[in-house]
Coordinates of C-alpha atoms in Angstrom, one line a residue:
M263 CA 0.0 0.0 0.0
K264 CA 1.2 3.5 -0.8
N265 CA 0.4 6.8 0.9
R266 CA -0.7 9.9 -1.0
N267 CA 3.0 10.8 -1.6
G268 CA 3.7 7.4 -3.2
K269 CA 5.7 6.3 -0.2
E270 CA 5.4 2.5 0.6
M271 CA 3.5 1.8 3.8
L272 CA 3.9 -1.6 5.5
Y273 CA 0.7 -1.8 7.6
W274 CA -2.0 0.0 9.5
D275 CA -3.9 -0.4 12.7
Y276 CA -6.4 1.4 14.9
R277 CA -5.1 3.8 17.6
I278 CA -6.6 6.2 20.0
I279 CA -5.3 9.8 19.6
E280 CA -5.8 12.4 22.3
H281 CA -7.0 15.7 20.8
D282 CA -6.3 18.9 22.6
E283 CA -7.7 21.8 20.6
K284 CA -7.1 24.7 22.9
A285 CA -4.2 23.8 25.3
G286 CA -6.2 21.6 27.7
T287 CA -9.6 23.3 27.4
N288 CA -11.2 21.0 25.0
R289 CA -9.6 17.5 25.4
W290 CA -11.2 14.5 23.7
F291 CA -10.1 11.2 22.2
G292 CA -10.6 9.7 18.8
L293 CA -10.1 6.2 17.3
H294 CA -8.2 6.6 14.1
E295 CA -6.6 4.4 11.4
V296 CA -2.8 4.9 11.7
F297 CA -0.5 4.0 8.9
Y298 CA 3.2 3.0 9.3
D299 CA 6.1 3.0 7.0
K300 CA 8.5 0.1 6.3
N301 CA 10.5 1.1 9.4
G302 CA 7.5 0.9 11.7
R303 CA 7.3 4.7 12.1
I304 CA 3.9 6.5 12.0
D305 CA 3.5 7.9 8.5
C306 CA 0.0 9.3 8.7
F307 CA -3.5 8.8 10.2
T308 CA -7.1 9.5 9.2
E309 CA -8.1 13.1 9.6
K310 CA -11.5 12.2 11.0
P311 CA -11.8 9.7 13.9
I312 CA -14.0 6.6 13.4
I313 CA -15.3 7.0 17.0
E314 CA -15.0 10.0 19.4
G315 CA -15.2 10.1 23.2
D316 CA -14.2 11.9 26.3
S317 CA -12.1 9.0 27.5
F318 CA -10.6 5.6 26.5
D319 CA -13.6 4.0 28.3
D320 CA -16.1 6.0 26.2
I321 CA -14.6 4.6 23.0
L322 CA -14.4 1.1 24.4
N323 CA -18.1 1.3 25.5
E324 CA -19.1 2.6 22.1
L325 CA -17.2 -0.2 20.3
T326 CA -18.9 -2.8 22.6
H327 CA -22.3 -1.3 21.8
M328 CA -21.5 -1.5 18.1
V329 CA -20.5 -5.1 18.2
N330 CA -23.6 -6.0 20.2
D331 CA -25.8 -4.3 17.7
L332 CA -24.2 -6.1 14.8
R333 CA -24.7 -9.5 16.6
N334 CA -28.4 -8.8 16.6
K335 CA -28.3 -9.2 12.8
K336 CA -31.0 -6.6 12.0
P337 CA -31.6 -6.1 8.3
I338 CA -29.2 -3.8 6.4
L339 CA -30.7 -0.3 5.8
L340 CA -30.7 1.2 2.4
M341 CA -29.6 4.8 2.2
T342 CA -32.3 5.6 -0.4
E343 CA -35.0 4.5 2.1
I344 CA -34.0 6.5 5.1
S345 CA -33.7 10.2 6.0
K346 CA -30.6 12.4 6.3
P347 CA -27.7 11.2 8.5
A348 CA -27.1 13.0 11.8
K349 CA -24.2 15.5 12.1
S350 CA -21.1 14.6 14.0
K351 CA -20.9 15.9 17.6
R352 CA -17.6 17.7 17.0

């Protein structure tokens, strides 16, 4: 896999990144995809988090909730049959 600059990336994983927008006044956490180069150094990460929370436990609880919902095997929704998506909290 190559990044947008054509540099070879070895692998990626999910990592929690602490965001601090105004020097400690608006601290929050996001689960991001993080991409590594062939030397194992972080090359880049997704701009928008997959999940946001005020703590590690918030993100873990949200993931647990998501997995439990998927295990219920409700029918897949069709975008053309539902209304507008909700806006992100942040």
